[in-house]
CSV table of C-alpha atoms (C1' of nucleotides) in Angstrom, one decimal:
chain,number,residue,atom,x,y,z
A,1,MET,CA,128.1,88.6,127.3
A,2,ALA,CA,126.8,86.5,123.2
A,3,ARG,CA,123.7,85.4,125.6
A,4,LYS,CA,122.4,89.1,126.7
A,5,LEU,CA,123.0,90.3,123.7
A,6,SER,CA,120.7,87.9,122.0
A,7,THR,CA,118.4,87.5,123.8
A,8,LEU,CA,118.3,91.7,123.2
A,9,ASP,CA,118.7,90.9,119.2
A,10,PRO,CA,115.5,92.5,118.3
A,11,GLN,CA,115.7,90.2,114.3
A,12,ARG,CA,115.7,87.5,116.6
A,13,LEU,CA,112.1,85.3,115.5
A,14,ASP,CA,111.4,83.9,119.6
A,15,ASN,CA,112.1,88.4,120.8
A,16,GLN,CA,109.1,89.4,118.4
A,17,ILE,CA,105.1,89.2,119.7
A,18,CYS,CA,104.3,90.0,116.6
A,19,PHE,CA,105.7,86.0,115.4
A,20,ALA,CA,103.9,84.8,119.5
A,21,VAL,CA,100.8,86.3,118.3
A,22,TYR,CA,101.4,85.3,114.6
A,23,SER,CA,101.7,81.6,116.6
A,24,ALA,CA,99.1,81.7,118.8
A,25,ALA,CA,96.5,82.9,116.6
A,26,HIS,CA,97.4,80.0,114.5
A,27,ALA,CA,97.4,77.1,117.6
A,28,PHE,CA,94.2,78.6,118.1
A,29,ASN,CA,92.8,77.6,114.9
A,30,ARG,CA,93.6,73.9,115.1
A,31,VAL,CA,92.3,74.3,119.0
A,32,TYR,CA,89.2,74.9,117.4
A,33,LYS,CA,89.3,73.1,113.6
A,34,PRO,CA,88.2,69.2,114.7
A,35,LEU,CA,85.3,71.9,117.6
A,36,LEU,CA,84.1,73.4,114.7
A,37,ASP,CA,84.4,70.2,112.8
A,38,ARG,CA,81.7,69.1,114.4
A,39,LEU,CA,79.3,71.9,112.9
A,40,GLY,CA,81.0,72.1,110.0
A,41,LEU,CA,82.6,76.2,110.5
A,42,THR,CA,85.6,77.2,109.9
A,43,TYR,CA,87.1,79.6,112.5
A,44,PRO,CA,85.7,82.8,110.5
A,45,GLN,CA,83.3,81.5,109.1
A,46,TYR,CA,82.3,80.7,112.8
A,47,LEU,CA,83.6,83.9,114.2
A,48,VAL,CA,80.8,85.1,110.6
A,49,MET,CA,78.0,83.7,113.4
A,50,LEU,CA,78.9,84.5,116.7
A,51,VAL,CA,78.3,87.8,115.0
A,52,LEU,CA,74.8,86.7,113.7
A,53,TRP,CA,73.9,85.3,116.9
A,54,GLU,CA,74.1,88.7,118.6
A,55,ARG,CA,72.9,90.7,116.3
A,56,ASP,CA,70.6,89.5,112.8
A,57,ASP,CA,70.7,90.8,109.7
A,58,VAL,CA,73.8,92.7,110.0
A,59,PRO,CA,74.9,94.7,106.5
A,60,LEU,CA,77.7,92.8,105.6
A,61,LYS,CA,79.9,96.0,105.8
A,62,ASP,CA,79.3,95.3,109.9
A,63,ILE,CA,80.2,92.3,109.9
A,64,GLY,CA,83.0,93.4,108.2
A,65,GLU,CA,84.2,96.1,110.3
A,66,LYS,CA,83.7,93.9,113.4
A,67,LEU,CA,85.9,91.5,112.4
A,68,PHE,CA,88.1,93.6,110.6
A,69,LEU,CA,87.5,91.2,106.7
A,70,ASP,CA,86.4,93.5,104.0
A,71,SER,CA,84.7,92.5,101.2
A,72,GLY,CA,87.1,90.1,99.2
A,73,THR,CA,86.7,88.2,102.1
A,74,LEU,CA,83.8,88.5,103.4
A,75,THR,CA,81.7,87.4,99.9
A,76,PRO,CA,82.8,84.4,99.1
A,77,LEU,CA,82.3,83.2,102.6
A,78,LEU,CA,79.4,84.1,102.7
A,79,LYS,CA,78.2,82.7,99.9
A,80,ARG,CA,79.5,79.3,101.1
A,81,LEU,CA,77.3,80.3,104.4
A,82,GLU,CA,74.2,79.9,102.6
A,83,ALA,CA,74.6,77.2,100.2
A,84,ALA,CA,75.3,75.8,104.4
A,85,HIS,CA,71.8,77.2,104.3
A,86,LEU,CA,72.8,78.7,107.6
A,87,VAL,CA,72.3,82.1,106.1
A,88,LYS,CA,70.4,83.8,103.3
A,89,ARG,CA,71.7,87.0,101.8
A,90,THR,CA,69.2,89.9,100.1
A,91,ARG,CA,69.6,93.5,98.8
A,92,SER,CA,69.0,96.0,101.7
A,93,SER,CA,65.7,97.5,99.5
A,94,GLU,CA,65.8,101.1,101.3
A,95,ASP,CA,70.0,101.5,100.0
A,96,GLU,CA,70.1,98.4,97.2
A,97,ARG,CA,74.6,98.5,97.3
A,98,GLN,CA,73.6,97.0,100.9
A,99,VAL,CA,73.3,93.2,101.6
A,100,LEU,CA,71.7,92.1,104.3
A,101,ILE,CA,72.5,89.0,106.2
A,102,ALA,CA,70.3,86.9,108.3
A,103,LEU,CA,70.6,83.4,109.8
A,104,THR,CA,67.8,80.8,108.7
A,105,ALA,CA,66.3,78.8,110.8
A,106,GLN,CA,69.6,75.8,110.7
A,107,GLY,CA,71.6,79.1,111.3
A,108,HIS,CA,69.6,79.7,114.7
A,109,ALA,CA,69.6,76.4,115.6
A,110,LEU,CA,73.1,76.1,115.3
A,111,LYS,CA,74.0,78.7,118.7
A,112,ASP,CA,72.9,75.3,120.8
A,113,LYS,CA,75.3,72.6,119.3
A,114,ALA,CA,78.0,75.8,119.3
A,115,ARG,CA,77.1,76.3,123.1
A,116,SER,CA,80.0,74.3,124.4
A,117,VAL,CA,83.0,75.4,122.4
A,118,PRO,CA,83.8,78.5,124.2
A,119,GLN,CA,84.3,76.3,127.2
A,120,SER,CA,86.2,73.6,126.0
A,121,ILE,CA,88.5,76.3,124.2
A,122,LEU,CA,89.1,77.6,127.9
A,123,ALA,CA,89.7,73.8,129.6
A,124,ALA,CA,92.8,74.1,126.0
A,125,SER,CA,93.8,77.3,127.3
A,126,ASP,CA,94.9,75.8,131.3
A,127,CYS,CA,95.2,78.9,131.9
A,128,THR,CA,92.3,81.1,134.2
A,129,VAL,CA,89.1,83.0,133.2
A,130,PRO,CA,90.6,86.0,135.0
A,131,GLU,CA,93.7,85.2,133.4
A,132,LEU,CA,92.8,85.7,130.6
A,133,VAL,CA,90.3,88.4,130.3
A,134,ALA,CA,93.4,89.8,131.5
A,135,MET,CA,94.8,89.2,128.4
A,136,LYS,CA,92.3,89.9,126.0
A,137,ASP,CA,92.2,93.3,127.5
A,138,GLU,CA,96.3,93.4,126.9
A,139,ILE,CA,95.5,92.0,123.4
A,140,VAL,CA,92.2,94.0,122.1
A,141,ALA,CA,94.0,96.9,123.2
A,142,LEU,CA,97.5,96.5,121.3
A,143,ARG,CA,95.2,95.8,118.5
A,144,ASP,CA,93.9,98.7,118.6
A,145,ARG,CA,97.2,101.0,118.6
A,146,LEU,CA,98.5,98.9,115.5
A,147,ASN,CA,94.5,99.5,113.7
A,148,ALA,CA,94.7,103.2,114.6
A,149,VAL,CA,98.8,103.5,113.1
A,150,ILE,CA,97.3,102.2,110.4
A,151,GLY,CA,94.1,104.7,109.4
A,152,GLU,CA,96.7,107.3,109.9
B,1,MET,CA,71.3,92.5,134.7
B,2,ALA,CA,71.5,92.4,130.6
B,3,ARG,CA,74.1,94.2,130.2
B,4,LYS,CA,75.8,92.3,133.8
B,5,LEU,CA,74.6,89.1,131.5
B,6,SER,CA,76.9,89.3,128.5
B,7,THR,CA,79.9,90.9,129.6
B,8,LEU,CA,80.8,87.0,130.7
B,9,ASP,CA,78.6,85.3,128.0
B,10,PRO,CA,81.3,83.2,126.6
B,11,GLN,CA,79.9,83.2,123.3
B,12,ARG,CA,79.8,86.6,122.8
B,13,LEU,CA,83.0,87.8,120.4
B,14,ASP,CA,84.3,90.5,122.5
B,15,ASN,CA,84.6,87.6,125.3
B,16,GLN,CA,87.0,85.2,123.1
B,17,ILE,CA,90.3,86.0,123.4
B,18,CYS,CA,90.6,83.7,120.6
B,19,PHE,CA,89.6,87.1,118.7
B,20,ALA,CA,91.5,88.9,120.0
B,21,VAL,CA,94.6,87.6,118.8
B,22,TYR,CA,93.1,86.8,115.3
B,23,SER,CA,92.4,90.2,114.6
B,24,ALA,CA,96.2,91.4,116.5
B,25,ALA,CA,98.2,89.3,114.4
B,26,HIS,CA,95.7,91.0,111.4
B,27,ALA,CA,96.9,94.1,112.8
B,28,PHE,CA,100.7,93.1,112.4
B,29,ASN,CA,100.2,92.1,109.3
B,30,ARG,CA,98.3,95.9,108.2
B,31,VAL,CA,101.4,97.0,110.0
B,32,TYR,CA,104.4,95.1,108.2
B,33,LYS,CA,102.7,94.9,105.0
B,34,PRO,CA,104.7,98.5,103.6
B,35,LEU,CA,107.6,97.3,105.8
B,36,LEU,CA,107.8,93.8,103.9
B,37,ASP,CA,106.9,95.8,100.5
B,38,ARG,CA,109.7,97.5,100.5
B,39,LEU,CA,112.0,94.7,101.0
B,40,GLY,CA,109.4,92.4,98.4
B,41,LEU,CA,109.3,90.9,102.0
B,42,THR,CA,105.6,89.0,102.8
B,43,TYR,CA,105.4,88.0,106.2
B,44,PRO,CA,105.9,84.2,106.9
B,45,GLN,CA,108.2,85.1,103.4
B,46,TYR,CA,110.2,88.0,106.7
B,47,LEU,CA,110.1,85.0,108.8
B,48,VAL,CA,111.9,82.6,106.9
B,49,MET,CA,114.1,84.8,106.0
B,50,LEU,CA,114.5,85.6,110.3
B,51,VAL,CA,115.0,81.3,110.8
B,52,LEU,CA,117.9,81.3,107.8
B,53,TRP,CA,119.7,84.3,109.2
B,54,GLU,CA,120.1,83.2,112.6
B,55,ARG,CA,121.2,80.0,111.6
B,56,ASP,CA,122.2,79.4,107.5
B,57,ASP,CA,121.7,76.0,106.0
B,58,VAL,CA,118.8,74.5,108.1
B,59,PRO,CA,116.8,71.8,106.4
B,60,LEU,CA,113.4,72.9,105.2
B,61,LYS,CA,111.7,70.6,108.4
B,62,ASP,CA,113.9,72.6,110.8
B,63,ILE,CA,112.4,76.2,109.1
B,64,GLY,CA,108.5,74.2,110.3
B,65,GLU,CA,109.3,73.0,113.3
B,66,LYS,CA,110.7,76.9,114.9
B,67,LEU,CA,107.5,77.9,112.3
B,68,PHE,CA,105.1,75.5,113.2
B,69,LEU,CA,104.2,75.5,109.9
B,70,ASP,CA,104.7,72.4,107.0
B,71,SER,CA,106.0,70.9,103.9
B,72,GLY,CA,102.8,71.7,102.1
B,73,THR,CA,102.8,75.2,102.9
B,74,LEU,CA,107.1,76.1,102.8
B,75,THR,CA,107.5,74.5,99.7
B,76,PRO,CA,105.9,77.0,98.0
B,77,LEU,CA,106.9,79.7,100.2
B,78,LEU,CA,110.5,78.9,99.8
B,79,LYS,CA,110.3,77.7,95.2
B,80,ARG,CA,108.9,81.7,95.2
B,81,LEU,CA,112.1,82.9,97.9
B,82,GLU,CA,114.3,80.7,96.1
B,83,ALA,CA,112.4,82.5,92.5
B,84,ALA,CA,113.3,86.4,94.2
B,85,HIS,CA,117.7,84.8,94.2
B,86,LEU,CA,117.1,85.3,98.4
B,87,VAL,CA,118.3,81.0,98.5
B,88,LYS,CA,118.9,78.1,97.3
B,89,ARG,CA,116.7,74.4,98.0
B,90,THR,CA,119.4,71.4,97.7
B,91,ARG,CA,118.8,68.3,98.9
B,92,SER,CA,121.6,67.1,101.1
B,93,SER,CA,123.6,64.4,100.3
B,94,GLU,CA,123.4,62.7,103.8
B,95,ASP,CA,120.0,62.2,103.8
B,96,GLU,CA,118.2,62.5,99.7
B,97,ARG,CA,115.2,63.8,101.7
B,98,GLN,CA,116.2,66.5,103.0
B,99,VAL,CA,115.6,70.0,101.5
B,100,LEU,CA,118.1,72.5,102.5
B,101,ILE,CA,117.4,75.7,102.8
B,102,ALA,CA,121.2,78.2,102.3
B,103,LEU,CA,121.3,81.9,102.4
B,104,THR,CA,122.1,83.6,99.0
B,105,ALA,CA,124.3,86.3,99.2
B,106,GLN,CA,121.5,88.4,98.3
B,107,GLY,CA,120.1,86.9,101.2
B,108,HIS,CA,122.2,86.6,103.5
B,109,ALA,CA,122.3,91.1,102.1
B,110,LEU,CA,118.9,91.7,102.7
B,111,LYS,CA,119.2,91.2,106.4
B,112,ASP,CA,120.8,95.1,106.6
B,113,LYS,CA,117.8,96.5,105.4
B,114,ALA,CA,115.7,94.7,107.3
B,115,ARG,CA,117.0,95.6,110.8
B,116,SER,CA,114.9,99.2,110.5
B,117,VAL,CA,111.9,96.5,110.8
B,118,PRO,CA,111.9,96.0,114.9
B,119,GLN,CA,112.2,99.2,115.6
B,120,SER,CA,108.6,100.2,113.5
B,121,ILE,CA,107.5,97.6,114.3
B,122,LEU,CA,108.1,98.3,118.3
B,123,ALA,CA,106.9,102.0,117.2
B,124,ALA,CA,103.6,101.3,115.4
B,125,SER,CA,103.0,99.5,119.5
B,126,ASP,CA,103.2,102.2,121.2
B,127,CYS,CA,104.0,100.7,124.2
B,128,THR,CA,107.9,100.1,126.0
B,129,VAL,CA,109.9,97.0,124.9
B,130,PRO,CA,109.3,95.6,129.4
B,131,GLU,CA,106.0,95.8,128.7
B,132,LEU,CA,106.3,93.8,124.7
B,133,VAL,CA,108.1,91.3,126.7
B,134,ALA,CA,105.3,90.5,128.8
B,135,MET,CA,102.9,90.1,126.7
B,136,LYS,CA,104.8,88.1,123.9
B,137,ASP,CA,106.1,85.8,126.8
B,138,GLU,CA,102.4,85.1,128.5
B,139,ILE,CA,101.2,84.9,125.1
B,140,VAL,CA,103.9,82.1,123.9
B,141,ALA,CA,103.2,80.7,127.0
B,142,LEU,CA,99.1,79.6,125.7
B,143,ARG,CA,100.3,78.9,122.8
B,144,ASP,CA,102.7,76.2,123.8
B,145,ARG,CA,99.6,75.1,126.4
B,146,LEU,CA,97.1,74.8,123.5
B,147,ASN,CA,100.4,73.0,121.2
B,148,ALA,CA,101.0,71.1,123.9
B,149,VAL,CA,96.7,69.7,123.9
B,150,ILE,CA,97.1,69.2,119.6
B,151,GLY,CA,100.0,66.7,120.8
B,152,GLU,CA,97.8,64.4,123.1
C,1,DC,C1',68.4,118.6,87.6
C,2,DG,C1',72.7,117.1,86.0
C,3,DA,C1',77.8,115.8,86.4
C,4,DC,C1',80.7,114.2,89.8
C,5,DA,C1',82.4,111.8,94.4
C,6,DT,C1',81.0,108.5,97.6
C,7,DT,C1',80.1,104.1,98.8
C,8,DC,C1',78.8,99.0,98.4
C,9,DA,C1',79.4,94.8,97.3
C,10,DA,C1',81.3,91.0,93.6
C,11,DT,C1',85.5,90.1,90.8
C,12,DT,C1',90.2,88.6,89.8
C,13,DG,C1',94.6,87.2,91.4
C,14,DC,C1',98.1,86.5,94.6
C,15,DG,C1',100.5,83.8,98.8
C,16,DA,C1',99.3,82.0,102.5
C,17,DA,C1',97.8,77.5,105.5
C,18,DC,C1',96.1,73.1,106.1
C,19,DA,C1',94.2,68.1,105.5
C,20,DA,C1',95.0,64.5,102.9
C,21,DT,C1',97.8,61.7,99.8
C,22,DT,C1',101.9,61.0,97.0
C,23,DA,C1',106.7,59.1,96.6
C,24,DA,C1',110.8,58.4,97.5
C,25,DA,C1',114.6,58.0,100.8
C,26,DT,C1',115.8,55.6,104.7
C,27,DG,C1',115.7,52.8,108.8
C,28,DT,C1',114.1,48.4,111.5
C,29,DG,C1',113.3,44.0,112.2
C,30,DA,C1',112.7,38.9,111.5
D,1,DT,C1',118.8,40.2,103.3
D,2,DC,C1',114.8,41.3,102.4
D,3,DA,C1',109.4,42.7,103.4
D,4,DC,C1',108.3,46.4,106.4
D,5,DA,C1',107.5,51.1,109.0
D,6,DT,C1',109.6,55.6,109.1
D,7,DT,C1',110.8,60.0,107.5
D,8,DT,C1',110.7,63.7,104.6
D,9,DA,C1',109.1,67.0,100.9
D,10,DA,C1',105.8,67.4,96.9
D,11,DT,C1',100.9,67.2,94.8
D,12,DT,C1',96.0,68.3,95.5
D,13,DG,C1',92.0,71.0,96.2
D,14,DT,C1',89.3,74.1,99.9
D,15,DT,C1',89.4,78.4,102.3
D,16,DC,C1',91.2,82.8,104.0
D,17,DG,C1',92.7,87.3,103.3
D,18,DC,C1',94.0,91.6,100.8
D,19,DA,C1',95.0,94.8,96.8
D,20,DA,C1',93.5,96.3,92.9
D,21,DT,C1',90.0,96.8,89.9
D,22,DT,C1',84.8,97.9,87.9
D,23,DG,C1',79.9,98.4,87.9
D,24,DA,C1',75.7,99.4,90.2
D,25,DA,C1',73.3,102.5,93.8
D,26,DT,C1',73.8,106.7,96.4
D,27,DG,C1',74.7,111.4,97.8
D,28,DT,C1',76.1,116.5,96.7
D,29,DC,C1',77.1,120.9,95.0
D,30,DG,C1',77.2,124.3,91.4
DNA sequence: CGACATTCAATTGCGAACAATTAAATGTGA
DNA sequence: TCACATTTAATTGTTCGCAATTGAATGTCG
């Protein structure tokens, strides 16, 4: 009976999806770490590079919208990527408020070196691709519902 | 054809479960923020309090194992909780290496004030409890597989 | 045109998160 | 017992993440 209660107690750590997500994010980060170290990237920097590998010469703001990050996070991060000669930051000539982020040759070249990363993560997850796709879709749907509440 | 390829490209941001988890964790954090502000807690501090509300007078190391955090994170965090008069830190007399974390009266009292938090999160998630439990179990299983790889 | 609001990036300050190191306490084995 | 390894927290340094503010550029409306 006490056991039954504890498995339903919403104030128990083990019952919280938020902690599951929080701790899974950290676990992913730890798996990524050695892979990204070889590329000289952190995980958030890797995310920015993924965005730029899809589309180059993007305003900082667009990167922020895709990754749900603001300028307070991105400005110093992008300066570090620039210091590593992976991107160049230039003010837009049409709108001087915007900063455009473009890949350097090194930044482009890194895409090939990063090609094996997703496969390593897949192996570490020990899941089938369809399982992961299903989970991903569920988590994204949950995230979007949460973000909708924040906007309200 | 190009469209078909892009939905399978493992290097695309939208195809990565890791980013889904990463961005969902941030979304949860943003939903928690206003709720926890009223308690004077950050989310990681709230997690520590959840652990202590289940069992008091716990070694720092045990908290770290439950939350997957190390002393580099917990030591300053616990000092802030102590400064807020929510916990007391004392060296164990049996083993002087260990620091025991105990709730103060204020720390205990906060549990009641925090009782409504999980319900607010549930509402924001806009899911049924069984759906959330199923997702949670899947994510925990994935996390544990990832953590197993790190140990190897 | 000119006052005003809006947009965007940068900055500041604080709290995680973690790697690497240090130091003290404890355990172990010759 | 004594040398050595292990355990545990604390510390240092770097990077995120975000709230709040600032300042410049742009948009809007009378």
